[in-house]
PDB file of C-alpha atoms and ligand atoms in Angstrom:
ATOM      1  CA  MET A   1      38.444  26.858   1.837  1.00 37.00           C
ATOM      2  CA  ARG A   2      36.813  29.377   4.107  1.00 40.00           C
ATOM      3  CA  PRO A   3      36.911  32.508   1.854  1.00 40.00           C
ATOM      4  CA  ASN A   4      35.593  30.446  -1.018  1.00 42.00           C
ATOM      5  CA  PHE A   5      32.717  29.124   1.095  1.00 39.00           C
ATOM      6  CA  VAL A   6      31.751  32.625   2.272  1.00 39.00           C
ATOM      7  CA  SER A   7      31.780  34.119  -1.213  1.00 40.00           C
ATOM      8  CA  ARG A   8      29.653  31.306  -2.620  1.00 41.00           C
ATOM      9  CA  THR A   9      27.168  31.681   0.208  1.00 39.00           C
ATOM     10  CA  LEU A  10      26.876  35.445  -0.299  1.00 38.00           C
ATOM     11  CA  ALA A  11      26.428  34.968  -4.040  1.00 38.00           C
ATOM     12  CA  ALA A  12      23.625  32.498  -3.422  1.00 39.00           C
ATOM     13  CA  LEU A  13      21.944  34.769  -0.909  1.00 39.00           C
ATOM     14  CA  ALA A  14      22.180  37.721  -3.286  1.00 37.00           C
ATOM     15  CA  LEU A  15      20.102  35.871  -5.871  1.00 38.00           C
ATOM     16  CA  VAL A  16      17.040  35.745  -3.612  1.00 40.00           C
ATOM     17  CA  GLY A  17      14.666  38.453  -4.825  1.00 39.00           C
ATOM     18  CA  GLY A  18      17.538  40.706  -5.845  1.00 40.00           C
ATOM     19  CA  THR A  19      18.356  41.522  -2.244  1.00 44.00           C
ATOM     20  CA  VAL A  20      20.557  39.810   0.244  1.00 45.00           C
ATOM     21  CA  ALA A  21      18.313  37.452   2.239  1.00 48.00           C
ATOM     22  CA  LEU A  22      19.277  37.033   5.844  1.00 47.00           C
ATOM     23  CA  PRO A  23      19.317  33.646   7.498  1.00 49.00           C
ATOM     24  CA  ALA A  24      16.252  32.876   9.586  1.00 47.00           C
ATOM     25  CA  ASP A  25      17.989  33.421  12.888  1.00 46.00           C
ATOM     26  CA  ALA A  26      18.925  36.948  11.878  1.00 43.00           C
ATOM     27  CA  VAL A  27      15.300  37.990  11.374  1.00 46.00           C
ATOM     28  CA  ALA A  28      13.883  39.926  14.305  1.00 48.00           C
ATOM     29  CA  ALA A  29      12.104  37.580  16.687  1.00 50.00           C
ATOM     30  CA  GLY A  30       8.688  39.041  15.935  1.00 56.00           C
ATOM     31  CA  ARG A  31       9.021  38.330  12.215  1.00 76.00           C
ATOM     32  CA  THR A  32       9.507  34.585  12.390  1.00 89.00           C
ATOM     33  CA  GLN A  33       6.393  32.530  11.793  1.00 94.00           C
ATOM     34  CA  PRO A  34       5.615  28.829  12.035  1.00 96.00           C
ATOM     35  CA  ASP A  35       3.808  27.078   9.191  1.00 97.00           C
ATOM     36  CA  LEU A  36       2.353  23.790  10.395  1.00 98.00           C
ATOM     37  CA  LEU A  37       1.321  21.316   7.724  1.00 97.00           C
ATOM     38  CA  VAL A  38       0.147  17.748   7.256  1.00 97.00           C
ATOM     39  CA  ASP A  39       3.067  16.495   5.196  1.00 94.00           C
ATOM     40  CA  SER A  40       1.661  13.073   4.346  1.00 95.00           C
ATOM     41  CA  MET A  41      -0.814  10.507   5.600  1.00 97.00           C
ATOM     42  CA  THR A  42      -0.601   6.751   5.175  1.00 96.00           C
ATOM     43  CA  THR A  43      -2.017   3.638   6.810  1.00 96.00           C
ATOM     44  CA  ASP A  44       0.058   0.709   8.020  1.00 95.00           C
ATOM     45  CA  VAL A  45      -2.319  -1.756   6.318  1.00 95.00           C
ATOM     46  CA  LEU A  46      -3.787  -1.046   2.873  1.00 94.00           C
ATOM     47  CA  ASN A  47      -6.856  -3.277   3.205  1.00 96.00           C
ATOM     48  CA  PRO A  48      -8.032  -3.949   6.775  1.00 97.00           C
ATOM     49  CA  ALA A  49     -11.138  -6.102   7.259  1.00 97.00           C
ATOM     50  CA  GLU A  50     -14.100  -5.887   9.641  1.00 97.00           C
ATOM     51  CA  GLY A  51     -13.009  -6.096  13.291  1.00 97.00           C
ATOM     52  CA  GLU A  52      -9.324  -5.525  12.572  1.00 97.00           C
ATOM     53  CA  THR A  53      -7.169  -2.742  14.002  1.00 97.00           C
ATOM     54  CA  PHE A  54      -4.909  -0.631  11.821  1.00 97.00           C
ATOM     55  CA  ALA A  55      -3.095   2.676  12.257  1.00 97.00           C
ATOM     56  CA  ALA A  56      -3.144   5.980  10.420  1.00 97.00           C
ATOM     57  CA  GLN A  57       0.294   7.582  10.223  1.00 97.00           C
ATOM     58  CA  ILE A  58       0.223  11.365  10.005  1.00 98.00           C
ATOM     59  CA  ASP A  59       3.459  13.223   9.343  1.00 98.00           C
ATOM     60  CA  VAL A  60       3.201  16.724  10.798  1.00 98.00           C
ATOM     61  CA  ARG A  61       5.819  19.334  10.006  1.00 97.00           C
ATOM     62  CA  ASN A  62       6.684  22.903  10.783  1.00 97.00           C
ATOM     63  CA  TRP A  63       7.616  24.329   7.388  1.00 95.00           C
ATOM     64  CA  GLY A  64       8.011  27.880   8.709  1.00 95.00           C
ATOM     65  CA  ASN A  65      11.016  29.809   9.979  1.00 94.00           C
ATOM     66  CA  GLY A  66       9.694  30.176  13.502  1.00 95.00           C
ATOM     67  CA  ASP A  67       8.978  27.726  16.301  1.00 95.00           C
ATOM     68  CA  SER A  68       5.334  26.874  16.937  1.00 96.00           C
ATOM     69  CA  GLY A  69       3.351  26.956  20.141  1.00 96.00           C
ATOM     70  CA  PRO A  70       1.549  23.821  21.336  1.00 97.00           C
ATOM     71  CA  VAL A  71       0.238  21.745  18.435  1.00 98.00           C
ATOM     72  CA  THR A  72      -3.254  20.231  18.345  1.00 98.00           C
ATOM     73  CA  VAL A  73      -4.392  17.846  15.617  1.00 98.00           C
ATOM     74  CA  THR A  74      -7.964  16.617  15.219  1.00 97.00           C
ATOM     75  CA  VAL A  75      -8.323  13.267  13.447  1.00 97.00           C
ATOM     76  CA  SER A  76     -11.811  12.468  12.215  1.00 95.00           C
ATOM     77  CA  ILE A  77     -13.390   9.056  12.780  1.00 93.00           C
ATOM     78  CA  PRO A  78     -15.516   8.332   9.692  1.00 94.00           C
ATOM     79  CA  ALA A  79     -18.572   6.095   9.680  1.00 95.00           C
ATOM     80  CA  GLY A  80     -17.484   2.479   9.479  1.00 97.00           C
ATOM     81  CA  LEU A  81     -14.477   2.944  11.764  1.00 97.00           C
ATOM     82  CA  ARG A  82     -14.211   3.343  15.502  1.00 95.00           C
ATOM     83  CA  THR A  83     -11.518   4.525  17.875  1.00 94.00           C
ATOM     84  CA  ASP A  84      -9.234   2.356  19.948  1.00 93.00           C
ATOM     85  CA  THR A  85      -6.971   3.065  22.923  1.00 92.00           C
ATOM     86  CA  PRO A  86      -4.554   5.788  21.744  1.00 92.00           C
ATOM     87  CA  TYR A  87      -0.872   4.900  21.518  1.00 92.00           C
ATOM     88  CA  ALA A  88       1.498   6.271  24.147  1.00 87.00           C
ATOM     89  CA  GLY A  89       5.167   7.099  24.115  1.00 85.00           C
ATOM     90  CA  SER A  90       5.620   9.095  20.911  1.00 90.00           C
ATOM     91  CA  GLY A  91       5.396  12.525  22.523  1.00 95.00           C
ATOM     92  CA  TRP A  92       1.833  12.892  21.300  1.00 97.00           C
ATOM     93  CA  ASN A  93      -1.026  12.765  23.771  1.00 97.00           C
ATOM     94  CA  CYS A  94      -4.334  11.752  22.189  1.00 97.00           C
ATOM     95  CA  THR A  95      -7.778  11.652  23.706  1.00 95.00           C
ATOM     96  CA  VAL A  96     -11.018  10.446  22.181  1.00 93.00           C
ATOM     97  CA  THR A  97     -13.512  13.276  21.703  1.00 85.00           C
ATOM     98  CA  GLY A  98     -16.961  11.718  21.675  1.00 79.00           C
ATOM     99  CA  ALA A  99     -16.993   8.887  19.152  1.00 77.00           C
ATOM    100  CA  THR A 100     -16.195  11.059  16.166  1.00 86.00           C
ATOM    101  CA  SER A 101     -12.613  12.256  16.544  1.00 94.00           C
ATOM    102  CA  TYR A 102      -9.264  12.080  18.258  1.00 97.00           C
ATOM    103  CA  SER A 103      -7.751  15.247  19.679  1.00 97.00           C
ATOM    104  CA  CYS A 104      -3.968  14.916  19.774  1.00 97.00           C
ATOM    105  CA  ALA A 105      -1.488  17.320  21.371  1.00 97.00           C
ATOM    106  CA  TYR A 106       2.244  17.810  20.891  1.00 98.00           C
ATOM    107  CA  PRO A 107       4.248  20.314  22.958  1.00 97.00           C
ATOM    108  CA  GLN A 108       5.910  22.292  20.161  1.00 96.00           C
ATOM    109  CA  LEU A 109       7.447  21.947  16.716  1.00 97.00           C
ATOM    110  CA  LEU A 110      10.662  23.863  16.149  1.00 97.00           C
ATOM    111  CA  ALA A 111      11.238  25.498  12.770  1.00 96.00           C
ATOM    112  CA  GLY A 112      11.788  22.696  10.255  1.00 96.00           C
ATOM    113  CA  GLN A 113      10.916  19.917  12.691  1.00 97.00           C
ATOM    114  CA  ARG A 114       8.853  16.908  11.663  1.00 97.00           C
ATOM    115  CA  THR A 115       7.048  14.362  13.811  1.00 97.00           C
ATOM    116  CA  ARG A 116       4.796  11.377  13.169  1.00 97.00           C
ATOM    117  CA  LEU A 117       1.410  11.021  14.834  1.00 97.00           C
ATOM    118  CA  THR A 118       0.053   7.458  14.809  1.00 97.00           C
ATOM    119  CA  VAL A 119      -3.561   6.754  15.760  1.00 97.00           C
ATOM    120  CA  PRO A 120      -5.380   3.414  15.862  1.00 97.00           C
ATOM    121  CA  PHE A 121      -8.660   2.550  14.157  1.00 97.00           C
ATOM    122  CA  VAL A 122     -10.895  -0.491  14.245  1.00 97.00           C
ATOM    123  CA  VAL A 123     -13.026  -1.399  11.236  1.00 98.00           C
ATOM    124  CA  ALA A 124     -16.592  -1.468  12.576  1.00 97.00           C
ATOM    125  CA  GLY A 125     -19.445  -1.670  10.111  1.00 97.00           C
ATOM    126  CA  ALA A 126     -17.720  -0.411   6.974  1.00 97.00           C
ATOM    127  CA  THR A 127     -18.949  -2.003   3.757  1.00 97.00           C
ATOM    128  CA  PRO A 128     -16.377  -4.409   2.265  1.00 98.00           C
ATOM    129  CA  GLY A 129     -15.047  -3.149  -1.034  1.00 97.00           C
ATOM    130  CA  THR A 130     -15.543   0.529  -0.181  1.00 97.00           C
ATOM    131  CA  THR A 131     -12.935   3.123   0.693  1.00 96.00           C
ATOM    132  CA  VAL A 132     -13.180   5.180   3.865  1.00 97.00           C
ATOM    133  CA  PRO A 133     -11.528   8.615   4.201  1.00 97.00           C
ATOM    134  CA  ILE A 134      -9.620   9.690   7.315  1.00 97.00           C
ATOM    135  CA  THR A 135      -8.907  13.397   7.744  1.00 97.00           C
ATOM    136  CA  ALA A 136      -6.413  15.171  10.013  1.00 98.00           C
ATOM    137  CA  THR A 137      -6.588  18.903  10.727  1.00 98.00           C
ATOM    138  CA  ILE A 138      -3.991  20.945  12.601  1.00 98.00           C
ATOM    139  CA  ALA A 139      -5.443  23.818  14.622  1.00 97.00           C
ATOM    140  CA  PRO A 140      -3.784  27.011  13.305  1.00 96.00           C
ATOM    141  CA  ASP A 141      -0.973  28.360  15.434  1.00 93.00           C
ATOM    142  CA  ARG A 142      -1.837  31.914  16.479  1.00 90.00           C
ATOM    143  CA  ARG A 143       1.162  33.286  14.545  1.00 92.00           C
ATOM    144  CA  GLU A 144       0.838  30.916  11.585  1.00 92.00           C
ATOM    145  CA  SER A 145       1.544  32.394   8.126  1.00 86.00           C
ATOM    146  CA  ASN A 146      -0.321  29.821   6.015  1.00 93.00           C
ATOM    147  CA  THR A 147      -3.283  27.755   7.190  1.00 95.00           C
ATOM    148  CA  GLY A 148      -4.194  26.370   3.752  1.00 95.00           C
ATOM    149  CA  ASN A 149      -2.003  23.303   4.268  1.00 97.00           C
ATOM    150  CA  ASN A 150      -3.187  22.321   7.738  1.00 98.00           C
ATOM    151  CA  THR A 151      -5.452  19.474   6.578  1.00 98.00           C
ATOM    152  CA  GLY A 152      -4.572  16.144   5.030  1.00 97.00           C
ATOM    153  CA  SER A 153      -6.392  12.898   4.337  1.00 97.00           C
ATOM    154  CA  VAL A 154      -5.911   9.294   3.360  1.00 97.00           C
ATOM    155  CA  THR A 155      -8.384   6.666   2.244  1.00 96.00           C
ATOM    156  CA  VAL A 156      -8.298   3.083   3.397  1.00 96.00           C
ATOM    157  CA  ALA A 157      -9.884   0.254   1.407  1.00 97.00           C
ATOM    158  CA  ILE A 158     -11.988  -2.216   3.372  1.00 98.00           C
ATOM    159  CA  SER A 159     -11.190  -5.803   2.510  1.00 98.00           C
ATOM    160  CA  GLY A 160     -13.886  -8.247   1.487  1.00 97.00           C
ATOM    161  CA  THR A 161     -13.706 -11.747   0.051  1.00 98.00           C
ATOM    162  CA  CYS A 162     -13.108 -13.101  -3.419  1.00 98.00           C
ATOM    163  CA  VAL A 163     -12.449 -16.480  -5.009  1.00 98.00           C
ATOM    164  CA  VAL A 164      -9.452 -17.082  -7.240  1.00 98.00           C
ATOM    165  CA  ARG A 165      -9.503 -20.421  -9.025  1.00 98.00           C
ATOM    166  CA  GLY A 166      -8.365 -22.230 -12.123  1.00 98.00           C
ATOM    167  CA  THR A 167      -7.460 -25.452 -13.851  1.00 98.00           C
ATOM    168  CA  VAL A 168      -4.046 -26.715 -14.872  1.00 98.00           C
ATOM    169  CA  TRP A 169      -3.874 -28.994 -17.865  1.00 98.00           C
ATOM    170  CA  GLN A 170      -1.436 -30.463 -20.380  1.00 98.00           C
ATOM    171  CA  ASP A 171      -1.585 -28.742 -23.756  1.00 98.00           C
ATOM    172  CA  LEU A 172      -0.566 -31.759 -25.840  1.00 98.00           C
ATOM    173  CA  ASP A 173      -0.917 -30.072 -29.233  1.00 98.00           C
ATOM    174  CA  ARG A 174       0.631 -26.823 -27.937  1.00 98.00           C
ATOM    175  CA  ASP A 175      -2.070 -24.618 -29.444  1.00 98.00           C
ATOM    176  CA  GLY A 176      -2.817 -22.667 -26.230  1.00 98.00           C
ATOM    177  CA  GLN A 177      -6.373 -24.019 -25.942  1.00 98.00           C
ATOM    178  CA  ARG A 178      -7.636 -26.853 -23.782  1.00 98.00           C
ATOM    179  CA  ASP A 179      -9.091 -29.422 -26.124  1.00 98.00           C
ATOM    180  CA  ALA A 180     -11.488 -32.159 -25.030  1.00 96.00           C
ATOM    181  CA  ASP A 181      -8.874 -34.927 -25.168  1.00 96.00           C
ATOM    182  CA  GLU A 182      -6.176 -33.057 -23.201  1.00 98.00           C
ATOM    183  CA  PRO A 183      -5.599 -34.347 -19.637  1.00 98.00           C
ATOM    184  CA  ALA A 184      -5.454 -32.452 -16.385  1.00 98.00           C
ATOM    185  CA  ALA A 185      -2.163 -31.769 -14.626  1.00 98.00           C
ATOM    186  CA  GLY A 186      -2.627 -33.214 -11.148  1.00 97.00           C
ATOM    187  CA  PRO A 187      -0.675 -32.936  -7.899  1.00 98.00           C
ATOM    188  CA  ASP A 188       2.178 -35.111  -9.184  1.00 97.00           C
ATOM    189  CA  THR A 189       2.953 -32.352 -11.688  1.00 98.00           C
ATOM    190  CA  VAL A 190       1.674 -29.184 -10.001  1.00 98.00           C
ATOM    191  CA  LEU A 191       3.520 -28.781  -6.698  1.00 98.00           C
ATOM    192  CA  GLN A 192       1.641 -25.744  -5.425  1.00 98.00           C
ATOM    193  CA  VAL A 193      -0.393 -22.728  -6.443  1.00 98.00           C
ATOM    194  CA  ILE A 194       0.517 -19.407  -4.831  1.00 98.00           C
ATOM    195  CA  LEU A 195      -1.816 -16.420  -4.712  1.00 98.00           C
ATOM    196  CA  ASN A 196       0.738 -13.639  -4.323  1.00 97.00           C
ATOM    197  CA  ALA A 197      -0.072 -10.185  -2.885  1.00 94.00           C
ATOM    198  CA  ARG A 198       1.941  -7.608  -4.801  1.00 87.00           C
ATOM    199  CA  GLN A 199       1.797  -4.696  -2.352  1.00 85.00           C
ATOM    200  CA  GLY A 200       3.882  -4.924   0.794  1.00 80.00           C
ATOM    201  CA  GLN A 201       1.370  -3.169   3.030  1.00 81.00           C
ATOM    202  CA  ALA A 202      -1.576  -5.249   1.862  1.00 85.00           C
ATOM    203  CA  VAL A 203      -2.795  -8.304   3.745  1.00 91.00           C
ATOM    204  CA  GLY A 204      -3.861 -11.208   1.573  1.00 94.00           C
ATOM    205  CA  GLY A 205      -2.878 -14.099  -0.611  1.00 95.00           C
ATOM    206  CA  GLY A 206      -2.778 -17.810   0.018  1.00 96.00           C
ATOM    207  CA  TYR A 207      -1.829 -21.229  -1.235  1.00 97.00           C
ATOM    208  CA  ALA A 208      -3.623 -24.113  -2.872  1.00 98.00           C
ATOM    209  CA  THR A 209      -2.897 -27.554  -4.200  1.00 98.00           C
ATOM    210  CA  VAL A 210      -4.536 -28.912  -7.311  1.00 98.00           C
ATOM    211  CA  ALA A 211      -6.992 -31.785  -7.252  1.00 98.00           C
ATOM    212  CA  ALA A 212      -6.616 -34.817  -9.497  1.00 98.00           C
ATOM    213  CA  ASP A 213      -8.698 -33.018 -12.130  1.00 98.00           C
ATOM    214  CA  GLY A 214      -6.253 -30.068 -12.136  1.00 98.00           C
ATOM    215  CA  THR A 215      -8.597 -27.646 -10.404  1.00 98.00           C
ATOM    216  CA  TRP A 216      -7.597 -25.362  -7.534  1.00 98.00           C
ATOM    217  CA  SER A 217      -9.283 -22.568  -5.586  1.00 98.00           C
ATOM    218  CA  VAL A 218      -8.310 -19.947  -2.984  1.00 98.00           C
ATOM    219  CA  THR A 219     -10.747 -17.798  -1.004  1.00 98.00           C
ATOM    220  CA  ALA A 220      -8.896 -14.563  -0.312  1.00 97.00           C
ATOM    221  CA  ARG A 221      -9.037 -10.972   0.911  1.00 97.00           C
ATOM    222  CA  THR A 222      -9.708  -8.189  -1.542  1.00 97.00           C
ATOM    223  CA  GLU A 223      -8.969  -4.596  -2.503  1.00 96.00           C
ATOM    224  CA  LEU A 224      -5.437  -5.409  -3.496  1.00 94.00           C
ATOM    225  CA  LEU A 225      -3.264  -6.446  -6.387  1.00 96.00           C
ATOM    226  CA  TYR A 226      -2.574 -10.144  -6.910  1.00 97.00           C
ATOM    227  CA  ASP A 227      -0.843 -12.461  -9.268  1.00 97.00           C
ATOM    228  CA  VAL A 228      -0.956 -16.264  -9.377  1.00 98.00           C
ATOM    229  CA  ARG A 229       2.200 -18.372  -9.437  1.00 98.00           C
ATOM    230  CA  ILE A 230       2.080 -22.055 -10.283  1.00 98.00           C
ATOM    231  CA  GLU A 231       5.040 -24.263  -9.386  1.00 98.00           C
ATOM    232  CA  VAL A 232       5.430 -27.386 -11.513  1.00 98.00           C
ATOM    233  CA  THR A 233       8.014 -30.119 -11.855  1.00 97.00           C
ATOM    234  CA  GLY A 234      11.095 -29.408 -13.935  1.00 96.00           C
ATOM    235  CA  GLN A 235      10.113 -31.170 -17.137  1.00 95.00           C
ATOM    236  CA  TYR A 236       7.218 -28.766 -17.831  1.00 97.00           C
ATOM    237  CA  GLY A 237       6.928 -25.220 -19.112  1.00 97.00           C
ATOM    238  CA  ARG A 238       4.030 -22.937 -20.031  1.00 98.00           C
ATOM    239  CA  THR A 239       2.159 -23.066 -23.302  1.00 98.00           C
ATOM    240  CA  VAL A 240       1.397 -19.906 -25.279  1.00 98.00           C
ATOM    241  CA  ALA A 241      -0.835 -17.563 -23.256  1.00 98.00           C
ATOM    242  CA  ASP A 242      -4.036 -15.703 -24.126  1.00 97.00           C
ATOM    243  CA  VAL A 243      -4.691 -17.431 -27.454  1.00 97.00           C
ATOM    244  CA  GLY A 244      -8.359 -17.746 -28.472  1.00 97.00           C
ATOM    245  CA  ASP A 245     -11.328 -18.146 -26.122  1.00 97.00           C
ATOM    246  CA  ASP A 246     -10.424 -16.896 -22.622  1.00 97.00           C
ATOM    247  CA  ALA A 247     -12.608 -19.617 -21.068  1.00 97.00           C
ATOM    248  CA  THR A 248     -10.309 -22.358 -22.396  1.00 98.00           C
ATOM    249  CA  ASP A 249      -6.947 -20.621 -22.877  1.00 98.00           C
ATOM    250  CA  SER A 250      -3.856 -20.444 -20.653  1.00 98.00           C
ATOM    251  CA  ASP A 251      -3.377 -17.358 -18.473  1.00 98.00           C
ATOM    252  CA  LEU A 252       0.255 -17.929 -17.491  1.00 98.00           C
ATOM    253  CA  VAL A 253       2.323 -15.167 -19.069  1.00 98.00           C
ATOM    254  CA  THR A 254       5.585 -15.226 -17.088  1.00 98.00           C
ATOM    255  CA  VAL A 255       8.355 -17.685 -16.194  1.00 98.00           C
ATOM    256  CA  TYR A 256       9.967 -16.797 -12.859  1.00 97.00           C
ATOM    257  CA  GLN A 257      12.175 -19.853 -12.414  1.00 97.00           C
ATOM    258  CA  THR A 258      13.196 -22.874 -14.476  1.00 95.00           C
ATOM    259  CA  SER A 259      15.317 -24.922 -12.042  1.00 94.00           C
ATOM    260  CA  PRO A 260      15.063 -27.081 -10.000  1.00 95.00           C
ATOM    261  CA  THR A 261      11.311 -26.576 -10.300  1.00 97.00           C
ATOM    262  CA  VAL A 262       9.487 -24.346 -12.748  1.00 98.00           C
ATOM    263  CA  LEU A 263       7.610 -21.291 -11.468  1.00 98.00           C
ATOM    264  CA  LEU A 264       5.052 -19.791 -13.854  1.00 98.00           C
ATOM    265  CA  GLY A 265       3.051 -16.609 -13.279  1.00 98.00           C
ATOM    266  CA  SER A 266      -0.120 -14.821 -14.369  1.00 98.00           C
ATOM    267  CA  ALA A 267      -0.603 -11.134 -15.066  1.00 98.00           C
ATOM    268  CA  GLU A 268      -1.541  -8.861 -12.167  1.00 97.00           C
ATOM    269  CA  PHE A 269      -5.165  -8.220 -11.343  1.00 97.00           C
ATOM    270  CA  ILE A 270      -7.016  -6.183  -8.724  1.00 96.00           C
ATOM    271  CA  ALA A 271      -9.333  -8.281  -6.569  1.00 97.00           C
ATOM    272  CA  HIS A 272     -12.608  -6.741  -5.411  1.00 97.00           C
ATOM    273  CA  ASP A 273     -15.165  -7.914  -2.876  1.00 98.00           C
ATOM    274  CA  GLY A 274     -17.444 -10.607  -4.297  1.00 98.00           C
ATOM    275  CA  GLY A 275     -15.254 -11.174  -7.343  1.00 98.00           C
ATOM    276  CA  GLU A 276     -14.305 -14.467  -8.944  1.00 98.00           C
ATOM    277  CA  TYR A 277     -11.030 -14.569 -10.855  1.00 98.00           C
ATOM    278  CA  VAL A 278     -10.043 -17.479 -13.064  1.00 98.00           C
ATOM    279  CA  VAL A 279      -6.403 -18.234 -13.869  1.00 98.00           C
ATOM    280  CA  ASP A 280      -5.946 -21.370 -15.959  1.00 98.00           C
ATOM    281  CA  GLY A 281      -2.586 -22.866 -16.832  1.00 98.00           C
ATOM    282  CA  GLY A 282      -1.598 -24.895 -19.875  1.00 98.00           C
ATOM    283  CA  LEU A 283       1.615 -26.943 -19.553  1.00 98.00           C
ATOM    284  CA  VAL A 284       3.863 -28.328 -22.254  1.00 98.00           C
ATOM    285  CA  THR A 285       6.830 -30.668 -21.842  1.00 97.00           C
ATOM    286  CA  GLN A 286      10.269 -29.082 -22.169  1.00 88.00           C
ATOM    287  CA  GLY A 287      13.269 -30.084 -24.255  1.00 71.00           C
TER     288      GLY A 287
HETATM  289 CA1  LIG B   1       0.144  25.798   7.809  1.00 73.62          CA
HETATM  290 CA1  LIG B   2      -4.611 -27.728 -26.903  1.00 73.62          CA
HETATM  291 CA1  LIG B   3      -8.407 -17.771 -19.446  1.00 73.62          CA
END
């Protein structure tokens, strides 16, 4: 095993630039250099709303072959957001610099080491439906080889309010259109309406029940992807979708479940602040 391992390693090293590359720890101490970078930035909530607190997660990495000195990261506070009490206990020490940035310190990043910096924000005066950018910048280490990757950013969408509504009816002639003589499907038939948020890190969604006239409505958060799911009793299915006039057609395109109840679903749509989204459902009897 051992001779084979050594020969493969030397062969691999020999391919680097035509010369034998030495492992990092064999380079003279003065030649090793850190390369700090913002590896990725995310937020723990995709669509926070006015007054809510969320966190920016900043992955900082030393991509170089040498250990860094002390690391300082400045995180900008854009208009529409404000700072909150910095988190403790991660090894990072953050202070608020004026009202416009955090200054966060970490003792050192060894070659190849990665760490996550998490800072809190409160939505304060941002316009619903807009996106707000957050930027993080690592101060260059004095021996750093590459400072072009020391900045990263993420945008966060500010939630507003929309209305999602619809009508469920019985499509007696199965033509996909609601005709004047076709009755509503009331609460005896429609068990619940679910407004389903598709993205795990988004906050939103809700439930509704239909009225006797088959209508339902949910007021919901925005700047996220939804679909509507309508649960009906087992003897019903969906009629053909998207046939003819959209104002009087059925918008249920998917069957998620057929027993013991039937779960029907709409297509996905992105909800924006101030929007009104109509999802109607036409039912037909099964079997
Ligand atoms: Ca760098
Ligand atoms: Ca019809
Ligand atoms: Ca429609």
